[in-house]
Amino acid sequence: MLTQILIAGFGGQGVLFAGKFLAYKGLFENKEVSWLPSYGPEMRGGTANCSVILSDDPVGSPIVSAPDVLIAMNLPSLDKYEDACVPGAKLFIDETLIARKIARTDVDAYYIPATKMAKDAGIPTLANMIMVGKMIRETGTVSFEGMEDALKKVVSAKHADLLEVNLKAIRAGYDYEG
Amino acid sequence: MAEKVLMKGNEAIAEAAIKAGCRHYFGYPITPQTEIAAYMAKRMPKIGGTFLQAESEIAAINMVYGVASAGFRVMTSSSSPGVSLKQEGISYIAGSDLPALIVNVQRGGPGLGGIQPSQSDYFQATKGGGHGDYHLIVLAPASVQEMADLTVKAFDLADKYRCPAMLLADGTMGQMMEPVVLPEVDTAPVEKPWAVTGTKNARPHNIINSLYLKPDQLEKTNFERYEKYRQIEENEVMYESFMMEDAEYCVVAFGITARISKNAVIAARKKGIKVGMIRPITLWPFPTDAIAKAAEQVKGFLSVELSMGQMIEDVRLASGCRRPVLLCNRTGGMIVSPEEVLAKIDELVAL
C-alpha cells in the first residue's frame, strides 16, 4: 500500500501540524513515512501545504504531485489540486470555507463543515484535525486506535492540555456523517 | 535498536554533528537551512558547546578555520549564496590541511536566486569553489537517515585525511521529515598532534598556515595534498547501485533527484525497460570506476539533475564518451518529476 496525501490551506490553519500527526501515526503503525512542507515566504493568511506519504515500502520521491487523498482547507487549494488528484482519489473539503462542489466525477468528495464545527465546539483552531478525523474514517489509511501516542509527539509537553481537544476534534470528524 | 524518530533533515544533521562530538558551530541564517542553526542555538549551550551567530558567512567560516586549527570538531552551514561567501575561508582551510564540516543545503541560483531546492552548486562543491589546487570531500545524502549518517562520516573522513568535507544537500532534503535512527558514535577523540594548543614549552611550535612565498615549497605542499587526494579517491568512493545487474540503460542521480529517479526506474521496469541507477554518495571522489564499468554494459546514460547539467560532465568523462549521455533537468527551484524522468528514459531507449 502506498498512500500519497496532500493537505493544503492557509498558513495558520494547522496544515503542517495535521501532516506531522499523520506521519507520526503512520510511523507508529510501522509504515514507511515522509513529510514534506511547502516552505517559503508563507505566513498566516498565505498558502501552505504539505506532502505526506504512508507506504509499506521505502518512500521514493517525497513530493506528492498526484494525490490519492486531498484535504483542501480553502478554495485556492481545491482550485489548484483538484485536477492533480488520481482517478478514484478521495477529496476532503472544508465546506465552511469552500462554497463550490468539485467538477470531477471520477473521484470521491466529502464535504465537511469543519471550520463551523470547530467554532461551535469551542475549538476554533482545530478544523484541521476534524478534517483528519473524517479522512481516517473514510480512507482507513491509519487506524483510529492509538491517536494519543501520535498526538503526544506533535503537541509539545508544555501544551499537554491541548491533547484532549485535539482528540475531541479528531473524534468529531470521525463521527461526522455527511 | 535505538528509537526511530521523525526529524527534519536539517535537524538530523545538527543532532548527528553533536553526536559526532562537534561542540562548535558558527553560522548565519539563510533559508532553507536555518533549522540547523536554530537547533544548535538550543542544544549547544546545554552541552557546554559553542553556538555563535556570526556577523556574516565570511566571519563564520573563519571562526571554523580557527577552531579547526585548535583541533576541535567544528562546522558551519549555509545555503548556496552563503556558501559562495565562504569560499575564501574554505580555500584557506584546505590550504592549511584542516578538518572541518561545511554543510550546503542548496537553493536555486545564480545570484541570490530563490529559496526552493536546487543542485546547481555541484561544480562549486566538486571542482574547487575557492581559488587554488584543492578538493573537498563531498557527500550527497538522499534521505534523512543519510543526512545524519553522512554527517558523522564527513567528520570522520575530514579528521582521517586532514581535509575539509562538505555535505551537499538541497532544500527538499533539509525540510522533509522522515524516520531516522540517530547514529551512536564512538566519541573517542582523534589524536591531533598538529593542532595549535599551546606548546607549554614542551614541544616545538605547531604552525597552521596557507601562505608559502617560496614557490617550490608551495608546489611541494600541493603535490603532497594531491597524493592524499589520490588515497581518498582510492579508498573512499561510495555509491548505491540499484537494479544494475541486467541493466541496458543507466540513470545517474544523487540526493533528491535519485529518489525521484528511483520511482521512474521502477515504472520503466514495469514497462519492460531494463534500466538501473547509479547513485553517487560521494560526489568527490566521484564513482568514476562504477560508471566506467557500467559503460561496458549499458547502451546509454541519463543524468538527472536540478541544474542546467553539471554532473553530466563527470558522467561523460567517466564513461569515456563511449555511450550517449542524456540530461533530464529542472532548475531554478523547480523539481523534476518521475514522469519527466520516465519520458527521458523512453527517449534514451529510442536513440
PDB file of N, CA, C and O in Angstrom, chain A residues 20 23-24 27 33-37 39-41 59-63 153, chain B residues 3 6 32 115-117 171-172 175-179 256 259-260 263 335:
ATOM      1  N   LYS A  20       2.088  16.353  10.089  1.00  0.00           N
ATOM      2  CA  LYS A  20       3.046  15.753  11.033  1.00  0.00           C
ATOM      3  C   LYS A  20       2.373  14.671  11.864  1.00  0.00           C
ATOM      4  O   LYS A  20       2.941  13.607  12.104  1.00  0.00           O
ATOM      5  N   ALA A  23       1.972  11.613   9.818  1.00  0.00           N
ATOM      6  CA  ALA A  23       3.269  10.948   9.613  1.00  0.00           C
ATOM      7  C   ALA A  23       3.645  10.141  10.856  1.00  0.00           C
ATOM      8  O   ALA A  23       4.090   8.992  10.757  1.00  0.00           O
ATOM      9  N   TYR A  24       3.464  10.734  12.028  1.00  0.00           N
ATOM     10  CA  TYR A  24       3.777  10.002  13.268  1.00  0.00           C
ATOM     11  C   TYR A  24       2.859   8.805  13.460  1.00  0.00           C
ATOM     12  O   TYR A  24       3.288   7.731  13.876  1.00  0.00           O
ATOM     13  N   LEU A  27       4.121   6.163  11.339  1.00  0.00           N
ATOM     14  CA  LEU A  27       5.366   5.623  11.905  1.00  0.00           C
ATOM     15  C   LEU A  27       5.057   4.612  13.008  1.00  0.00           C
ATOM     16  O   LEU A  27       5.656   3.538  13.068  1.00  0.00           O
ATOM     17  N   VAL A  33       7.295   6.415   6.134  1.00  0.00           N
ATOM     18  CA  VAL A  33       6.595   7.699   6.007  1.00  0.00           C
ATOM     19  C   VAL A  33       7.548   8.804   5.563  1.00  0.00           C
ATOM     20  O   VAL A  33       8.755   8.741   5.787  1.00  0.00           O
ATOM     21  N   SER A  34       6.980   9.803   4.925  1.00  0.00           N
ATOM     22  CA  SER A  34       7.727  11.038   4.690  1.00  0.00           C
ATOM     23  C   SER A  34       6.763  12.206   4.798  1.00  0.00           C
ATOM     24  O   SER A  34       5.557  12.059   4.567  1.00  0.00           O
ATOM     25  N   TRP A  35       7.301  13.338   5.172  1.00  0.00           N
ATOM     26  CA  TRP A  35       6.531  14.582   5.334  1.00  0.00           C
ATOM     27  C   TRP A  35       7.355  15.706   4.733  1.00  0.00           C
ATOM     28  O   TRP A  35       8.526  15.844   5.086  1.00  0.00           O
ATOM     29  N   LEU A  36       6.758  16.402   3.810  1.00  0.00           N
ATOM     30  CA  LEU A  36       7.498  17.492   3.152  1.00  0.00           C
ATOM     31  C   LEU A  36       6.621  18.737   3.106  1.00  0.00           C
ATOM     32  O   LEU A  36       5.557  18.720   2.491  1.00  0.00           O
ATOM     33  N   PRO A  37       7.045  19.805   3.761  1.00  0.00           N
ATOM     34  CA  PRO A  37       6.230  21.022   3.745  1.00  0.00           C
ATOM     35  C   PRO A  37       6.569  21.893   2.535  1.00  0.00           C
ATOM     36  O   PRO A  37       7.674  21.825   2.013  1.00  0.00           O
ATOM     37  N   TYR A  39       7.765  25.366   1.710  1.00  0.00           N
ATOM     38  CA  TYR A  39       8.421  26.337   2.576  1.00  0.00           C
ATOM     39  C   TYR A  39       8.678  27.583   1.763  1.00  0.00           C
ATOM     40  O   TYR A  39       8.773  27.522   0.552  1.00  0.00           O
ATOM     41  N   GLY A  40       8.770  28.682   2.433  1.00  0.00           N
ATOM     42  CA  GLY A  40       8.968  29.901   1.690  1.00  0.00           C
ATOM     43  C   GLY A  40       8.407  31.064   2.444  1.00  0.00           C
ATOM     44  O   GLY A  40       8.348  31.041   3.661  1.00  0.00           O
ATOM     45  N   PRO A  41       8.010  32.094   1.729  1.00  0.00           N
ATOM     46  CA  PRO A  41       7.579  33.309   2.422  1.00  0.00           C
ATOM     47  C   PRO A  41       6.153  33.188   2.961  1.00  0.00           C
ATOM     48  O   PRO A  41       5.498  34.183   3.160  1.00  0.00           O
ATOM     49  N   VAL A  59       9.964   4.957   0.880  1.00  0.00           N
ATOM     50  CA  VAL A  59       9.399   6.051   0.090  1.00  0.00           C
ATOM     51  C   VAL A  59      10.439   6.535  -0.914  1.00  0.00           C
ATOM     52  O   VAL A  59      11.569   6.840  -0.539  1.00  0.00           O
ATOM     53  N   GLY A  60      10.054   6.597  -2.180  1.00  0.00           N
ATOM     54  CA  GLY A  60      10.940   7.175  -3.201  1.00  0.00           C
ATOM     55  C   GLY A  60      10.835   8.677  -3.132  1.00  0.00           C
ATOM     56  O   GLY A  60      11.236   9.301  -2.161  1.00  0.00           O
ATOM     57  N   SER A  61      10.244   9.269  -4.154  1.00  0.00           N
ATOM     58  CA  SER A  61      10.073  10.714  -4.151  1.00  0.00           C
ATOM     59  C   SER A  61       9.133  11.138  -3.029  1.00  0.00           C
ATOM     60  O   SER A  61       8.043  10.595  -2.900  1.00  0.00           O
ATOM     61  N   PRO A  62       9.532  12.102  -2.205  1.00  0.00           N
ATOM     62  CA  PRO A  62       8.658  12.572  -1.118  1.00  0.00           C
ATOM     63  C   PRO A  62       7.643  13.626  -1.575  1.00  0.00           C
ATOM     64  O   PRO A  62       6.888  14.137  -0.769  1.00  0.00           O
ATOM     65  N   ILE A  63       7.679  13.936  -2.867  1.00  0.00           N
ATOM     66  CA  ILE A  63       6.819  15.014  -3.374  1.00  0.00           C
ATOM     67  C   ILE A  63       5.524  14.415  -3.896  1.00  0.00           C
ATOM     68  O   ILE A  63       5.552  13.527  -4.746  1.00  0.00           O
ATOM     69  N   LYS A 153       3.487  13.244  20.233  1.00  0.00           N
ATOM     70  CA  LYS A 153       4.718  13.583  19.514  1.00  0.00           C
ATOM     71  C   LYS A 153       4.651  14.959  18.864  1.00  0.00           C
ATOM     72  O   LYS A 153       5.682  15.565  18.583  1.00  0.00           O
TER      73      LYS A 153
ATOM     74  N   GLU B   3      15.627   4.151  19.035  1.00  0.00           N
ATOM     75  CA  GLU B   3      14.285   4.546  18.630  1.00  0.00           C
ATOM     76  C   GLU B   3      14.304   5.313  17.307  1.00  0.00           C
ATOM     77  O   GLU B   3      15.198   6.106  17.044  1.00  0.00           O
ATOM     78  N   LEU B   6      10.945  10.996  14.081  1.00  0.00           N
ATOM     79  CA  LEU B   6      10.723  11.802  12.879  1.00  0.00           C
ATOM     80  C   LEU B   6      11.480  13.100  13.043  1.00  0.00           C
ATOM     81  O   LEU B   6      11.304  13.803  14.032  1.00  0.00           O
ATOM     82  N   PRO B  32      17.200  27.538   2.803  1.00  0.00           N
ATOM     83  CA  PRO B  32      16.398  26.617   3.609  1.00  0.00           C
ATOM     84  C   PRO B  32      17.198  25.762   4.591  1.00  0.00           C
ATOM     85  O   PRO B  32      16.909  24.590   4.739  1.00  0.00           O
ATOM     86  N   ILE B 115      14.566  30.460  -3.111  1.00  0.00           N
ATOM     87  CA  ILE B 115      14.774  29.674  -1.891  1.00  0.00           C
ATOM     88  C   ILE B 115      14.377  28.222  -2.085  1.00  0.00           C
ATOM     89  O   ILE B 115      14.463  27.426  -1.167  1.00  0.00           O
ATOM     90  N   GLN B 116      13.943  27.853  -3.278  1.00  0.00           N
ATOM     91  CA  GLN B 116      13.497  26.479  -3.499  1.00  0.00           C
ATOM     92  C   GLN B 116      14.695  25.582  -3.857  1.00  0.00           C
ATOM     93  O   GLN B 116      15.750  26.068  -4.240  1.00  0.00           O
ATOM     94  N   PRO B 117      14.497  24.252  -3.734  1.00  0.00           N
ATOM     95  CA  PRO B 117      15.631  23.314  -3.832  1.00  0.00           C
ATOM     96  C   PRO B 117      16.338  23.330  -5.180  1.00  0.00           C
ATOM     97  O   PRO B 117      15.735  23.575  -6.215  1.00  0.00           O
ATOM     98  N   GLY B 171      17.248  21.927  -0.553  1.00  0.00           N
ATOM     99  CA  GLY B 171      16.120  22.383   0.252  1.00  0.00           C
ATOM    100  C   GLY B 171      15.132  21.283   0.611  1.00  0.00           C
ATOM    101  O   GLY B 171      14.611  21.257   1.725  1.00  0.00           O
ATOM    102  N   THR B 172      14.888  20.368  -0.319  1.00  0.00           N
ATOM    103  CA  THR B 172      13.949  19.284  -0.012  1.00  0.00           C
ATOM    104  C   THR B 172      14.481  18.403   1.098  1.00  0.00           C
ATOM    105  O   THR B 172      13.764  18.094   2.054  1.00  0.00           O
ATOM    106  N   GLN B 175      14.269  20.171   4.452  1.00  0.00           N
ATOM    107  CA  GLN B 175      12.946  20.469   5.012  1.00  0.00           C
ATOM    108  C   GLN B 175      12.110  19.234   5.298  1.00  0.00           C
ATOM    109  O   GLN B 175      11.200  19.279   6.107  1.00  0.00           O
ATOM    110  N   MET B 176      12.381  18.127   4.612  1.00  0.00           N
ATOM    111  CA  MET B 176      11.488  16.980   4.776  1.00  0.00           C
ATOM    112  C   MET B 176      11.757  16.260   6.090  1.00  0.00           C
ATOM    113  O   MET B 176      12.854  16.305   6.638  1.00  0.00           O
ATOM    114  N   MET B 177      10.691  15.596   6.589  1.00  0.00           N
ATOM    115  CA  MET B 177      10.845  14.752   7.775  1.00  0.00           C
ATOM    116  C   MET B 177      10.686  13.297   7.361  1.00  0.00           C
ATOM    117  O   MET B 177       9.813  12.969   6.549  1.00  0.00           O
ATOM    118  N   GLU B 178      11.530  12.467   7.945  1.00  0.00           N
ATOM    119  CA  GLU B 178      11.450  11.024   7.755  1.00  0.00           C
ATOM    120  C   GLU B 178      11.892  10.382   9.053  1.00  0.00           C
ATOM    121  O   GLU B 178      12.578  11.019   9.854  1.00  0.00           O
ATOM    122  N   PRO B 179      11.548   9.104   9.232  1.00  0.00           N
ATOM    123  CA  PRO B 179      12.058   8.414  10.415  1.00  0.00           C
ATOM    124  C   PRO B 179      13.573   8.292  10.325  1.00  0.00           C
ATOM    125  O   PRO B 179      14.118   8.031   9.249  1.00  0.00           O
ATOM    126  N   ILE B 256      18.089  14.252  -3.794  1.00  0.00           N
ATOM    127  CA  ILE B 256      16.644  14.197  -4.014  1.00  0.00           C
ATOM    128  C   ILE B 256      16.302  13.654  -5.392  1.00  0.00           C
ATOM    129  O   ILE B 256      15.333  12.913  -5.568  1.00  0.00           O
ATOM    130  N   ARG B 259      16.058   9.905  -5.554  1.00  0.00           N
ATOM    131  CA  ARG B 259      14.802   9.334  -5.032  1.00  0.00           C
ATOM    132  C   ARG B 259      13.701   9.426  -6.075  1.00  0.00           C
ATOM    133  O   ARG B 259      12.922   8.500  -6.270  1.00  0.00           O
ATOM    134  N   ILE B 260      13.628  10.580  -6.741  1.00  0.00           N
ATOM    135  CA  ILE B 260      12.610  10.768  -7.780  1.00  0.00           C
ATOM    136  C   ILE B 260      12.882   9.787  -8.933  1.00  0.00           C
ATOM    137  O   ILE B 260      11.977   9.154  -9.457  1.00  0.00           O
ATOM    138  N   ASN B 263      11.696   6.133  -8.502  1.00  0.00           N
ATOM    139  CA  ASN B 263      10.301   5.908  -8.901  1.00  0.00           C
ATOM    140  C   ASN B 263      10.219   5.662 -10.406  1.00  0.00           C
ATOM    141  O   ASN B 263       9.500   4.777 -10.868  1.00  0.00           O
ATOM    142  N   ILE B 335      11.379  21.232  -9.523  1.00  0.00           N
ATOM    143  CA  ILE B 335      11.814  19.874  -9.226  1.00  0.00           C
ATOM    144  C   ILE B 335      11.348  18.939 -10.325  1.00  0.00           C
ATOM    145  O   ILE B 335      10.205  19.001 -10.770  1.00  0.00           O
TER     146      ILE B 335
END
